[in-house]
């Protein structure tokens, strides 16, 4: 399997997600949109001459604005990219958020200095030595107070940047307990829909000791590891607590926090322990990538409705639409179905792939 391809499919889908701002609201009255906010995930533009990367960003953001996008979530692997793009985004009238890969952290130095920060599976194997699926599946444990501190520091550094509207969390979850149907098929990974110790996390010392304090039981020796409700809830709460801490951190700086999550509340909890309906967030973006689920485009409406109803108005919900899976006509349909099901707007994956043909169909729906 090509590692790079594999990792791609689990982020919002890339290279390796309300507080409507005054900027966004000011647009609504003038461009005729239906009180919606639309977003795009964007990644660094390809430019053969780095000296002209500013021109490439300007072209991309000018086009996105023209194509109904209010806010861009920019992949931020190095904070310096924000210094380059923020002034251009401001000029183009696009709100900019830093999109970060949160817990999938295959950083050699961190693994060497802090192996205890990383998740351990139900067989007692650390993802540092024996990662699941591919070599780079090295994930930080959200229960570990040192990891929480590390994540807060990352987010605080971003929040100190003037003009940045917010922080967007991707990979804010456990490794996949079970893969989506398309990924099992495409990468020939035989897997049923049961919980197996090899893919079940996290049994690190911190998780074991925290759970033992709560329940009196060591999860590593529990006979019903896969089905024990208290143990399941512990993992949900572990991610929820981290997100909530980051929310408070971000809000102290007057910025907003959003996240990219799995397509429905049920699939998110079952596959990656994301109980995002309970998270403190300003905006939530679901990755409703129907092809990964072997579903028709129409499933986007079902999945959107499930999320919108579960949130019950608590957080604005945006349907993440995968342009690589949609023809221009299908993007029109997916947009229409998302809004019909109650989404507050859509998020394009990716803004870099957007074009006039797509806009022709999307424009009719927003
Ligand atoms: Zn752990």
mmCIF file of C-alpha atoms and ligand atoms in Angstrom:
data_model
loop_
_atom_site.group_PDB
_atom_site.id
_atom_site.type_symbol
_atom_site.label_atom_id
_atom_site.label_comp_id
_atom_site.label_asym_id
_atom_site.label_seq_id
_atom_site.Cartn_x
_atom_site.Cartn_y
_atom_site.Cartn_z
ATOM 1 C CA UNK A 1 0.000 0.000 0.000
ATOM 2 C CA UNK A 2 1.180 3.489 -0.704
ATOM 3 C CA UNK A 3 1.519 5.091 2.699
ATOM 4 C CA UNK A 4 0.946 8.580 1.401
ATOM 5 C CA UNK A 5 -2.341 7.580 -0.212
ATOM 6 C CA UNK A 6 -3.466 5.781 2.893
ATOM 7 C CA UNK A 7 -2.890 8.751 5.170
ATOM 8 C CA UNK A 8 -4.610 11.030 2.708
ATOM 9 C CA UNK A 9 -7.905 9.277 3.017
ATOM 10 C CA UNK A 10 -8.210 9.858 6.719
ATOM 11 C CA UNK A 11 -7.633 13.545 6.907
ATOM 12 C CA UNK A 12 -10.184 15.726 5.256
ATOM 13 C CA UNK A 13 -8.513 14.061 2.346
ATOM 14 C CA UNK A 14 -5.352 15.892 1.583
ATOM 15 C CA UNK A 15 -1.639 15.948 0.898
ATOM 16 C CA UNK A 16 -0.006 14.210 3.690
ATOM 17 C CA UNK A 17 -12.306 21.795 8.884
ATOM 18 C CA UNK A 18 -20.503 29.693 14.871
ATOM 19 C CA UNK A 19 -19.506 32.674 15.107
ATOM 20 C CA UNK A 20 -20.167 34.244 11.772
ATOM 21 C CA UNK A 21 -17.661 36.986 11.388
ATOM 22 C CA UNK A 22 -18.579 40.474 10.442
ATOM 23 C CA UNK A 23 -16.738 39.834 7.178
ATOM 24 C CA UNK A 24 -18.965 36.887 6.343
ATOM 25 C CA UNK A 25 -22.157 38.601 7.342
ATOM 26 C CA UNK A 26 -21.277 41.695 5.408
ATOM 27 C CA UNK A 27 -21.097 39.519 2.285
ATOM 28 C CA UNK A 28 -24.520 38.037 2.699
ATOM 29 C CA UNK A 29 -26.490 41.085 1.895
ATOM 30 C CA UNK A 30 -24.544 41.841 -1.265
ATOM 31 C CA UNK A 31 -24.067 38.511 -2.994
ATOM 32 C CA UNK A 32 -27.561 37.147 -2.584
ATOM 33 C CA UNK A 33 -26.665 34.002 -0.633
ATOM 34 C CA UNK A 34 -29.290 32.417 1.598
ATOM 35 C CA UNK A 35 -27.756 33.351 4.966
ATOM 36 C CA UNK A 36 -25.199 30.567 4.596
ATOM 37 C CA UNK A 37 -21.513 30.352 5.289
ATOM 38 C CA UNK A 38 -19.373 28.327 2.921
ATOM 39 C CA UNK A 39 -15.860 27.108 3.510
ATOM 40 C CA UNK A 40 -12.979 25.432 1.710
ATOM 41 C CA UNK A 41 -10.075 23.343 2.919
ATOM 42 C CA UNK A 42 -6.994 24.537 1.073
ATOM 43 C CA UNK A 43 -3.422 23.316 0.952
ATOM 44 C CA UNK A 44 -0.224 25.012 -0.192
ATOM 45 C CA UNK A 45 -0.424 26.025 -3.825
ATOM 46 C CA UNK A 46 1.911 24.427 -6.301
ATOM 47 C CA UNK A 47 4.261 26.992 -7.711
ATOM 48 C CA UNK A 48 7.320 26.148 -9.758
ATOM 49 C CA UNK A 49 8.810 29.479 -8.747
ATOM 50 C CA UNK A 50 8.510 30.127 -4.973
ATOM 51 C CA UNK A 51 8.933 33.828 -5.676
ATOM 52 C CA UNK A 52 5.511 33.753 -7.305
ATOM 53 C CA UNK A 53 3.677 31.764 -4.650
ATOM 54 C CA UNK A 54 2.039 35.004 -3.485
ATOM 55 C CA UNK A 55 0.493 35.395 -6.941
ATOM 56 C CA UNK A 56 -0.744 31.804 -6.830
ATOM 57 C CA UNK A 57 -2.402 32.354 -3.430
ATOM 58 C CA UNK A 58 -4.012 35.546 -4.667
ATOM 59 C CA UNK A 59 -5.418 33.772 -7.707
ATOM 60 C CA UNK A 60 -6.777 30.910 -5.586
ATOM 61 C CA UNK A 61 -8.376 33.122 -2.909
ATOM 62 C CA UNK A 62 -9.795 35.608 -5.419
ATOM 63 C CA UNK A 63 -11.429 32.736 -7.270
ATOM 64 C CA UNK A 64 -12.774 31.151 -4.070
ATOM 65 C CA UNK A 65 -14.360 34.443 -3.053
ATOM 66 C CA UNK A 66 -15.939 34.676 -6.491
ATOM 67 C CA UNK A 67 -17.197 31.106 -6.076
ATOM 68 C CA UNK A 68 -19.120 31.790 -2.868
ATOM 69 C CA UNK A 69 -16.492 30.851 -0.278
ATOM 70 C CA UNK A 70 -16.403 32.978 2.898
ATOM 71 C CA UNK A 71 -13.722 31.169 4.896
ATOM 72 C CA UNK A 72 -10.667 29.092 4.084
ATOM 73 C CA UNK A 73 -9.108 26.429 6.307
ATOM 74 C CA UNK A 74 -5.437 26.438 5.363
ATOM 75 C CA UNK A 75 -3.263 23.383 6.036
ATOM 76 C CA UNK A 76 -0.694 24.660 8.527
ATOM 77 C CA UNK A 77 2.317 22.413 8.939
ATOM 78 C CA UNK A 78 4.524 25.408 9.571
ATOM 79 C CA UNK A 79 3.066 28.574 11.085
ATOM 80 C CA UNK A 80 5.096 30.750 8.708
ATOM 81 C CA UNK A 81 2.604 30.001 5.932
ATOM 82 C CA UNK A 82 0.053 32.103 7.822
ATOM 83 C CA UNK A 83 2.269 35.183 7.729
ATOM 84 C CA UNK A 84 2.443 34.831 3.980
ATOM 85 C CA UNK A 85 -1.223 34.164 3.268
ATOM 86 C CA UNK A 86 -3.080 36.243 5.898
ATOM 87 C CA UNK A 87 -2.555 39.626 4.180
ATOM 88 C CA UNK A 88 -3.632 38.138 0.837
ATOM 89 C CA UNK A 89 -6.747 36.578 2.394
ATOM 90 C CA UNK A 90 -7.646 39.909 3.992
ATOM 91 C CA UNK A 91 -7.288 41.670 0.670
ATOM 92 C CA UNK A 92 -9.550 39.059 -0.963
ATOM 93 C CA UNK A 93 -12.195 39.271 1.790
ATOM 94 C CA UNK A 94 -11.665 35.652 2.902
ATOM 95 C CA UNK A 95 -11.568 34.705 6.575
ATOM 96 C CA UNK A 96 -8.569 32.439 7.331
ATOM 97 C CA UNK A 97 -8.384 29.554 9.846
ATOM 98 C CA UNK A 98 -5.339 27.366 10.594
ATOM 99 C CA UNK A 99 -6.120 23.718 9.771
ATOM 100 C CA UNK A 100 -3.909 21.426 11.865
ATOM 101 C CA UNK A 101 -3.305 17.686 12.026
ATOM 102 C CA UNK A 102 -3.922 17.160 15.733
ATOM 103 C CA UNK A 103 -3.190 13.682 17.158
ATOM 104 C CA UNK A 104 -1.608 11.796 14.243
ATOM 105 C CA UNK A 105 1.903 12.963 15.117
ATOM 106 C CA UNK A 106 4.620 10.847 13.470
ATOM 107 C CA UNK A 107 7.380 13.163 14.646
ATOM 108 C CA UNK A 108 10.607 11.241 15.260
ATOM 109 C CA UNK A 109 11.878 13.593 17.982
ATOM 110 C CA UNK A 110 8.625 13.470 19.938
ATOM 111 C CA UNK A 111 8.505 9.678 19.630
ATOM 112 C CA UNK A 112 12.066 9.403 20.885
ATOM 113 C CA UNK A 113 11.727 11.869 23.755
ATOM 114 C CA UNK A 114 8.169 11.044 24.804
ATOM 115 C CA UNK A 115 7.256 7.479 23.797
ATOM 116 C CA UNK A 116 4.739 7.418 26.662
ATOM 117 C CA UNK A 117 2.664 10.103 24.899
ATOM 118 C CA UNK A 118 1.668 7.634 22.198
ATOM 119 C CA UNK A 119 -1.291 5.259 22.103
ATOM 120 C CA UNK A 120 -1.046 1.545 22.949
ATOM 121 C CA UNK A 121 -3.407 -1.106 21.540
ATOM 122 C CA UNK A 122 -5.366 -3.861 23.285
ATOM 123 C CA UNK A 123 -2.456 -6.262 22.789
ATOM 124 C CA UNK A 124 -0.233 -3.875 24.763
ATOM 125 C CA UNK A 125 1.676 -2.765 21.628
ATOM 126 C CA UNK A 126 2.696 0.879 21.283
ATOM 127 C CA UNK A 127 1.989 2.613 17.964
ATOM 128 C CA UNK A 128 5.582 3.864 18.123
ATOM 129 C CA UNK A 129 6.931 0.336 17.457
ATOM 130 C CA UNK A 130 3.921 -1.314 15.865
ATOM 131 C CA UNK A 131 1.673 1.243 14.211
ATOM 132 C CA UNK A 132 -1.656 0.026 12.817
ATOM 133 C CA UNK A 133 -2.140 -0.069 9.024
ATOM 134 C CA UNK A 134 0.894 2.001 7.915
ATOM 135 C CA UNK A 135 4.270 3.169 9.220
ATOM 136 C CA UNK A 136 3.157 6.726 10.004
ATOM 137 C CA UNK A 137 0.154 5.762 12.113
ATOM 138 C CA UNK A 138 1.738 7.186 15.260
ATOM 139 C CA UNK A 139 -0.936 8.815 17.399
ATOM 140 C CA UNK A 140 -0.775 10.859 20.591
ATOM 141 C CA UNK A 141 -2.964 9.768 23.510
ATOM 142 C CA UNK A 142 -5.655 12.353 24.281
ATOM 143 C CA UNK A 143 -5.891 11.213 27.935
ATOM 144 C CA UNK A 144 -2.272 12.089 28.720
ATOM 145 C CA UNK A 145 -2.018 15.454 30.574
ATOM 146 C CA UNK A 146 1.355 16.104 28.913
ATOM 147 C CA UNK A 147 -0.206 15.629 25.472
ATOM 148 C CA UNK A 148 -3.030 17.988 26.436
ATOM 149 C CA UNK A 149 -0.416 20.556 27.472
ATOM 150 C CA UNK A 150 1.474 20.037 24.214
ATOM 151 C CA UNK A 151 -1.686 20.510 22.146
ATOM 152 C CA UNK A 152 -2.655 23.647 24.099
ATOM 153 C CA UNK A 153 0.763 25.099 23.406
ATOM 154 C CA UNK A 154 0.437 24.401 19.671
ATOM 155 C CA UNK A 155 -2.950 26.072 19.612
ATOM 156 C CA UNK A 156 -1.817 29.027 21.764
ATOM 157 C CA UNK A 157 1.009 29.744 19.332
ATOM 158 C CA UNK A 158 -1.488 29.908 16.476
ATOM 159 C CA UNK A 159 -3.832 32.086 18.493
ATOM 160 C CA UNK A 160 -1.097 34.669 19.002
ATOM 161 C CA UNK A 161 -1.141 35.405 15.256
ATOM 162 C CA UNK A 162 -2.982 38.623 14.460
ATOM 163 C CA UNK A 163 -5.703 38.373 11.856
ATOM 164 C CA UNK A 164 -6.168 34.609 12.111
ATOM 165 C CA UNK A 165 -9.868 33.880 12.650
ATOM 166 C CA UNK A 166 -9.573 30.478 14.254
ATOM 167 C CA UNK A 167 -8.061 27.015 14.575
ATOM 168 C CA UNK A 168 -9.407 23.944 12.780
ATOM 169 C CA UNK A 169 -8.709 20.469 14.199
ATOM 170 C CA UNK A 170 -8.272 17.482 11.899
ATOM 171 C CA UNK A 171 -7.270 13.967 13.042
ATOM 172 C CA UNK A 172 -8.778 14.768 16.427
ATOM 173 C CA UNK A 173 -9.549 11.165 17.261
ATOM 174 C CA UNK A 174 -8.223 7.673 17.971
ATOM 175 C CA UNK A 175 -6.760 5.480 15.206
ATOM 176 C CA UNK A 176 -9.445 3.639 13.222
ATOM 177 C CA UNK A 177 -10.993 0.720 15.067
ATOM 178 C CA UNK A 178 -12.584 -0.284 11.769
ATOM 179 C CA UNK A 179 -11.977 1.148 8.289
ATOM 180 C CA UNK A 180 -14.619 2.454 5.878
ATOM 181 C CA UNK A 181 -15.743 -0.106 3.240
ATOM 182 C CA UNK A 182 -13.863 1.595 0.403
ATOM 183 C CA UNK A 183 -10.573 1.624 2.295
ATOM 184 C CA UNK A 184 -10.837 -2.045 3.215
ATOM 185 C CA UNK A 185 -11.477 -2.884 -0.425
ATOM 186 C CA UNK A 186 -8.996 -0.517 -2.030
ATOM 187 C CA UNK A 187 -6.097 -1.427 0.222
ATOM 188 C CA UNK A 188 -7.064 -5.087 0.592
ATOM 189 C CA UNK A 189 -7.248 -4.974 4.378
ATOM 190 C CA UNK A 190 -9.364 -7.865 5.579
ATOM 191 C CA UNK A 191 -11.414 -6.578 8.497
ATOM 192 C CA UNK A 192 -14.887 -7.258 9.837
ATOM 193 C CA UNK A 193 -16.941 -4.736 11.797
ATOM 194 C CA UNK A 194 -15.941 -6.079 15.203
ATOM 195 C CA UNK A 195 -13.508 -4.530 17.661
ATOM 196 C CA UNK A 196 -10.159 -6.339 17.574
ATOM 197 C CA UNK A 197 -7.409 -5.693 20.160
ATOM 198 C CA UNK A 198 -4.881 -4.909 17.418
ATOM 199 C CA UNK A 199 -6.875 -1.831 16.334
ATOM 200 C CA UNK A 200 -8.410 -0.956 19.700
ATOM 201 C CA UNK A 201 -6.761 1.962 21.557
ATOM 202 C CA UNK A 202 -5.694 3.202 24.080
ATOM 203 C CA UNK A 203 -4.235 0.995 26.783
ATOM 204 C CA UNK A 204 -1.278 3.184 27.726
ATOM 205 C CA UNK A 205 -0.294 3.462 31.405
ATOM 206 C CA UNK A 206 -2.111 6.788 31.754
ATOM 207 C CA UNK A 207 -5.395 5.453 30.331
ATOM 208 C CA UNK A 208 -5.176 2.258 32.376
ATOM 209 C CA UNK A 209 -4.501 4.107 35.605
ATOM 210 C CA UNK A 210 -7.164 6.780 34.979
ATOM 211 C CA UNK A 211 -9.789 4.152 34.150
ATOM 212 C CA UNK A 212 -8.794 2.009 37.120
ATOM 213 C CA UNK A 213 -9.321 4.992 39.414
ATOM 214 C CA UNK A 214 -12.807 5.484 37.974
ATOM 215 C CA UNK A 215 -13.969 1.878 37.784
ATOM 216 C CA UNK A 216 -11.595 -0.222 39.873
ATOM 217 C CA UNK A 217 -10.731 -2.282 36.755
ATOM 218 C CA UNK A 218 -7.634 -2.491 34.576
ATOM 219 C CA UNK A 219 -8.931 -2.310 30.972
ATOM 220 C CA UNK A 220 -6.007 -4.384 29.645
ATOM 221 C CA UNK A 221 -7.120 -7.449 31.603
ATOM 222 C CA UNK A 222 -10.876 -6.890 31.272
ATOM 223 C CA UNK A 223 -12.680 -9.837 29.615
ATOM 224 C CA UNK A 224 -15.156 -7.534 27.823
ATOM 225 C CA UNK A 225 -12.743 -4.903 26.467
ATOM 226 C CA UNK A 226 -14.637 -4.594 23.189
ATOM 227 C CA UNK A 227 -18.099 -4.100 24.634
ATOM 228 C CA UNK A 228 -17.692 -2.563 28.095
ATOM 229 C CA UNK A 229 -19.748 0.657 28.081
ATOM 230 C CA UNK A 230 -17.782 2.413 30.800
ATOM 231 C CA UNK A 231 -14.535 1.756 28.935
ATOM 232 C CA UNK A 232 -16.048 2.910 25.649
ATOM 233 C CA UNK A 233 -17.305 6.105 27.270
ATOM 234 C CA UNK A 234 -13.897 6.719 28.808
ATOM 235 C CA UNK A 235 -12.390 6.908 25.298
ATOM 236 C CA UNK A 236 -15.191 9.165 23.988
ATOM 237 C CA UNK A 237 -14.723 11.470 26.988
ATOM 238 C CA UNK A 238 -10.970 11.497 26.570
ATOM 239 C CA UNK A 239 -11.232 13.113 23.094
ATOM 240 C CA UNK A 240 -14.124 15.336 24.217
ATOM 241 C CA UNK A 241 -12.126 16.671 27.188
ATOM 242 C CA UNK A 242 -9.173 17.512 24.962
ATOM 243 C CA UNK A 243 -11.376 19.381 22.469
ATOM 244 C CA UNK A 244 -13.094 21.263 25.290
ATOM 245 C CA UNK A 245 -9.757 22.328 26.776
ATOM 246 C CA UNK A 246 -8.627 23.559 23.361
ATOM 247 C CA UNK A 247 -11.915 25.419 22.928
ATOM 248 C CA UNK A 248 -11.313 27.338 26.166
ATOM 249 C CA UNK A 249 -7.727 28.053 25.115
ATOM 250 C CA UNK A 250 -8.784 29.382 21.709
ATOM 251 C CA UNK A 251 -11.617 31.459 23.123
ATOM 252 C CA UNK A 252 -9.288 33.218 25.556
ATOM 253 C CA UNK A 253 -7.708 34.725 22.445
ATOM 254 C CA UNK A 254 -11.035 35.762 20.950
ATOM 255 C CA UNK A 255 -10.720 33.246 18.113
ATOM 256 C CA UNK A 256 -12.929 30.297 17.185
ATOM 257 C CA UNK A 257 -12.453 26.515 17.126
ATOM 258 C CA UNK A 258 -13.784 24.137 14.492
ATOM 259 C CA UNK A 259 -13.123 20.494 13.649
ATOM 260 C CA UNK A 260 -13.260 17.998 10.789
ATOM 261 C CA UNK A 261 -15.077 14.860 11.898
ATOM 262 C CA UNK A 262 -16.305 11.539 10.510
ATOM 263 C CA UNK A 263 -19.554 11.581 8.533
ATOM 264 C CA UNK A 264 -22.244 10.750 11.086
ATOM 265 C CA UNK A 265 -22.439 10.698 14.893
ATOM 266 C CA UNK A 266 -22.782 6.909 14.841
ATOM 267 C CA UNK A 267 -19.885 6.202 12.465
ATOM 268 C CA UNK A 268 -17.671 8.713 14.292
ATOM 269 C CA UNK A 269 -18.132 7.025 17.655
ATOM 270 C CA UNK A 270 -17.934 3.502 16.299
ATOM 271 C CA UNK A 271 -14.896 3.935 14.095
ATOM 272 C CA UNK A 272 -12.731 6.570 15.764
ATOM 273 C CA UNK A 273 -14.219 7.418 19.190
ATOM 274 C CA UNK A 274 -15.355 10.896 18.199
ATOM 275 C CA UNK A 275 -18.479 11.865 20.178
ATOM 276 C CA UNK A 276 -18.527 15.256 18.473
ATOM 277 C CA UNK A 277 -22.139 16.029 19.311
ATOM 278 C CA UNK A 278 -20.883 16.674 22.869
ATOM 279 C CA UNK A 279 -17.852 18.770 21.935
ATOM 280 C CA UNK A 280 -17.473 22.484 22.626
ATOM 281 C CA UNK A 281 -16.942 23.887 19.128
ATOM 282 C CA UNK A 282 -17.913 26.946 17.140
ATOM 283 C CA UNK A 283 -18.322 25.044 13.870
ATOM 284 C CA UNK A 284 -18.342 21.366 12.931
ATOM 285 C CA UNK A 285 -17.457 20.016 9.485
ATOM 286 C CA UNK A 286 -18.347 16.421 8.656
ATOM 287 C CA UNK A 287 -16.415 14.562 5.994
ATOM 288 C CA UNK A 288 -19.424 13.187 4.117
ATOM 289 C CA UNK A 289 -17.475 11.305 1.489
ATOM 290 C CA UNK A 290 -20.097 8.954 0.079
ATOM 291 C CA UNK A 291 -17.731 6.888 -2.046
ATOM 292 C CA UNK A 292 -15.767 5.780 1.010
ATOM 293 C CA UNK A 293 -19.012 4.339 2.375
ATOM 294 C CA UNK A 294 -20.063 2.749 -0.929
ATOM 295 C CA UNK A 295 -23.160 4.965 -0.903
ATOM 296 C CA UNK A 296 -24.841 7.046 -3.608
ATOM 297 C CA UNK A 297 -24.631 10.864 -3.641
ATOM 298 C CA UNK A 298 -28.131 10.941 -2.106
ATOM 299 C CA UNK A 299 -26.669 9.536 1.134
ATOM 300 C CA UNK A 300 -25.228 13.020 1.759
ATOM 301 C CA UNK A 301 -28.739 14.170 2.678
ATOM 302 C CA UNK A 302 -29.285 11.276 5.111
ATOM 303 C CA UNK A 303 -25.911 11.761 6.780
ATOM 304 C CA UNK A 304 -26.339 15.533 7.031
ATOM 305 C CA UNK A 305 -29.767 15.168 8.604
ATOM 306 C CA UNK A 306 -28.466 12.690 11.157
ATOM 307 C CA UNK A 307 -25.778 15.155 12.263
ATOM 308 C CA UNK A 308 -27.967 18.247 12.209
ATOM 309 C CA UNK A 309 -30.678 16.551 14.266
ATOM 310 C CA UNK A 310 -28.186 15.180 16.794
ATOM 311 C CA UNK A 311 -26.735 18.649 17.327
ATOM 312 C CA UNK A 312 -30.210 20.181 17.717
ATOM 313 C CA UNK A 313 -28.956 23.656 16.874
ATOM 314 C CA UNK A 314 -26.102 23.604 19.388
ATOM 315 C CA UNK A 315 -23.335 24.085 16.813
ATOM 316 C CA UNK A 316 -23.553 25.186 13.164
ATOM 317 C CA UNK A 317 -23.085 22.153 10.928
ATOM 318 C CA UNK A 318 -21.336 22.152 7.561
ATOM 319 C CA UNK A 319 -21.344 19.261 5.082
ATOM 320 C CA UNK A 320 -17.843 18.490 3.845
ATOM 321 C CA UNK A 321 -18.036 17.574 0.154
ATOM 322 C CA UNK A 322 -15.249 15.744 -1.650
ATOM 323 C CA UNK A 323 -14.800 17.243 -5.109
ATOM 324 C CA UNK A 324 -12.703 14.281 -6.234
ATOM 325 C CA UNK A 325 -15.848 12.159 -5.738
ATOM 326 C CA UNK A 326 -18.286 14.532 -7.423
ATOM 327 C CA UNK A 327 -18.905 15.751 -10.950
ATOM 328 C CA UNK A 328 -19.933 19.424 -11.232
ATOM 329 C CA UNK A 329 -23.567 18.363 -11.565
ATOM 330 C CA UNK A 330 -23.255 16.094 -8.532
ATOM 331 C CA UNK A 331 -21.753 18.963 -6.509
ATOM 332 C CA UNK A 332 -24.915 20.932 -7.291
ATOM 333 C CA UNK A 333 -27.020 18.008 -6.072
ATOM 334 C CA UNK A 334 -24.854 17.433 -2.970
ATOM 335 C CA UNK A 335 -25.089 21.136 -2.058
ATOM 336 C CA UNK A 336 -28.846 21.130 -2.523
ATOM 337 C CA UNK A 337 -29.307 17.986 -0.409
ATOM 338 C CA UNK A 338 -26.999 19.264 2.361
ATOM 339 C CA UNK A 339 -28.919 22.523 2.689
ATOM 340 C CA UNK A 340 -32.269 20.726 2.467
ATOM 341 C CA UNK A 341 -31.166 18.565 5.412
ATOM 342 C CA UNK A 342 -30.351 21.638 7.513
ATOM 343 C CA UNK A 343 -26.635 22.339 6.973
ATOM 344 C CA UNK A 344 -25.532 25.935 7.598
ATOM 345 C CA UNK A 345 -23.362 25.719 4.486
ATOM 346 C CA UNK A 346 -20.853 23.452 2.821
ATOM 347 C CA UNK A 347 -17.093 22.869 3.026
ATOM 348 C CA UNK A 348 -15.252 21.983 -0.145
ATOM 349 C CA UNK A 349 -12.463 19.470 -0.264
ATOM 350 C CA UNK A 350 -10.623 20.998 -1.640
ATOM 351 C CA UNK A 351 -10.702 24.642 -2.573
ATOM 352 C CA UNK A 352 -7.658 23.987 -4.752
ATOM 353 C CA UNK A 353 -9.777 21.728 -6.980
ATOM 354 C CA UNK A 354 -12.700 24.154 -7.328
ATOM 355 C CA UNK A 355 -13.348 25.592 -10.787
ATOM 356 C CA UNK A 356 -15.907 27.403 -12.974
ATOM 357 C CA UNK A 357 -17.618 24.146 -13.984
ATOM 358 C CA UNK A 358 -18.312 23.260 -10.354
ATOM 359 C CA UNK A 359 -19.404 26.817 -9.568
ATOM 360 C CA UNK A 360 -21.944 26.781 -12.391
ATOM 361 C CA UNK A 361 -23.884 24.088 -10.515
ATOM 362 C CA UNK A 362 -23.120 25.170 -6.931
ATOM 363 C CA UNK A 363 -24.184 28.769 -7.586
ATOM 364 C CA UNK A 364 -27.764 27.699 -8.313
ATOM 365 C CA UNK A 365 -28.095 26.112 -4.888
ATOM 366 C CA UNK A 366 -26.645 28.762 -2.579
HETATM 367 ZN ZN1 LIG B 1 -3.673 6.328 26.487
#
